[in-house]
Amino acid sequence: MTFTLKFKDIDEKRDIPKENYTIKDLLNDLELSSQTIVSKQNGDLVIEESEIRDDDEIRLVQIIYGG
């Protein structure tokens, strides 16, 4: 089972490494913080507890702070 990851210059198919693999697991694997990343699953905004399923497209968007 695989999903597509899109983040910055990354656009690749990845294996789903375990059952019940979540957005939070993916962020941990990539060493990213959920405080600075917005996650979209198949075009919809999702929370980090959302489970990644076969053929999903996961897009991670970096939040930019300014002032």
Coordinates of C-alpha atoms in Angstrom, one line a residue:
M1 CA 0.0 0.0 0.0
T2 CA 1.3 3.4 -1.0
F3 CA 0.5 7.1 -0.8
T4 CA 1.8 10.2 -2.6
L5 CA 3.6 12.8 -0.5
K6 CA 3.9 16.4 -1.7
F7 CA 6.0 18.8 0.3
K8 CA 8.2 21.6 -1.0
D9 CA 10.2 19.9 -3.8
I10 CA 9.1 16.4 -2.8
D11 CA 6.5 14.6 -5.0
E12 CA 6.9 10.9 -4.5
K13 CA 5.1 7.7 -3.8
R14 CA 5.9 6.2 -0.4
D15 CA 5.0 2.9 1.2
I16 CA 2.6 3.0 4.2
P17 CA 5.0 1.5 6.8
K18 CA 2.4 0.1 9.3
E19 CA -1.2 -0.3 10.0
N20 CA -3.0 2.8 11.3
Y21 CA -0.3 5.1 10.0
T22 CA -1.3 8.7 10.7
I23 CA -0.4 12.2 9.6
K24 CA 1.3 12.6 13.0
D25 CA 3.4 9.5 12.3
L26 CA 4.4 10.9 8.9
L27 CA 5.4 14.3 10.5
N28 CA 7.5 12.5 13.1
D29 CA 9.2 10.4 10.4
L30 CA 10.0 13.6 8.5
E31 CA 11.1 15.4 11.8
L32 CA 8.5 18.1 11.2
S33 CA 6.4 19.9 13.8
S34 CA 2.6 20.0 13.5
Q35 CA 2.8 23.5 14.9
T36 CA 4.4 24.7 11.6
I37 CA 2.7 22.4 9.1
V38 CA -0.8 22.2 7.7
S39 CA -1.8 18.8 6.3
K40 CA -4.1 18.1 3.5
Q41 CA -5.4 14.6 2.6
N42 CA -6.9 14.3 -0.9
G43 CA -7.4 18.1 -1.0
D44 CA -9.1 18.4 2.4
L45 CA -7.5 19.9 5.6
V46 CA -7.1 17.1 8.2
I47 CA -5.9 16.8 11.8
E48 CA -2.8 14.9 12.7
E49 CA -4.8 11.9 13.9
S50 CA -6.1 11.2 10.4
E51 CA -5.1 7.8 9.1
I52 CA -3.3 7.6 5.8
R53 CA -4.8 5.1 3.4
D54 CA -3.8 3.4 0.1
D55 CA -3.6 5.9 -2.8
D56 CA -4.1 9.0 -0.6
E57 CA -2.4 12.2 -1.7
I58 CA -0.8 13.9 1.4
R59 CA 0.2 17.5 0.9
L60 CA 2.1 19.2 3.7
V61 CA 2.2 23.0 3.7
Q62 CA 4.7 25.0 5.7
I63 CA 3.1 27.8 7.7
I64 CA 5.0 31.1 7.4
Y65 CA 5.0 33.5 10.4
G66 CA 5.6 37.1 10.0
G67 CA 5.2 40.3 11.8

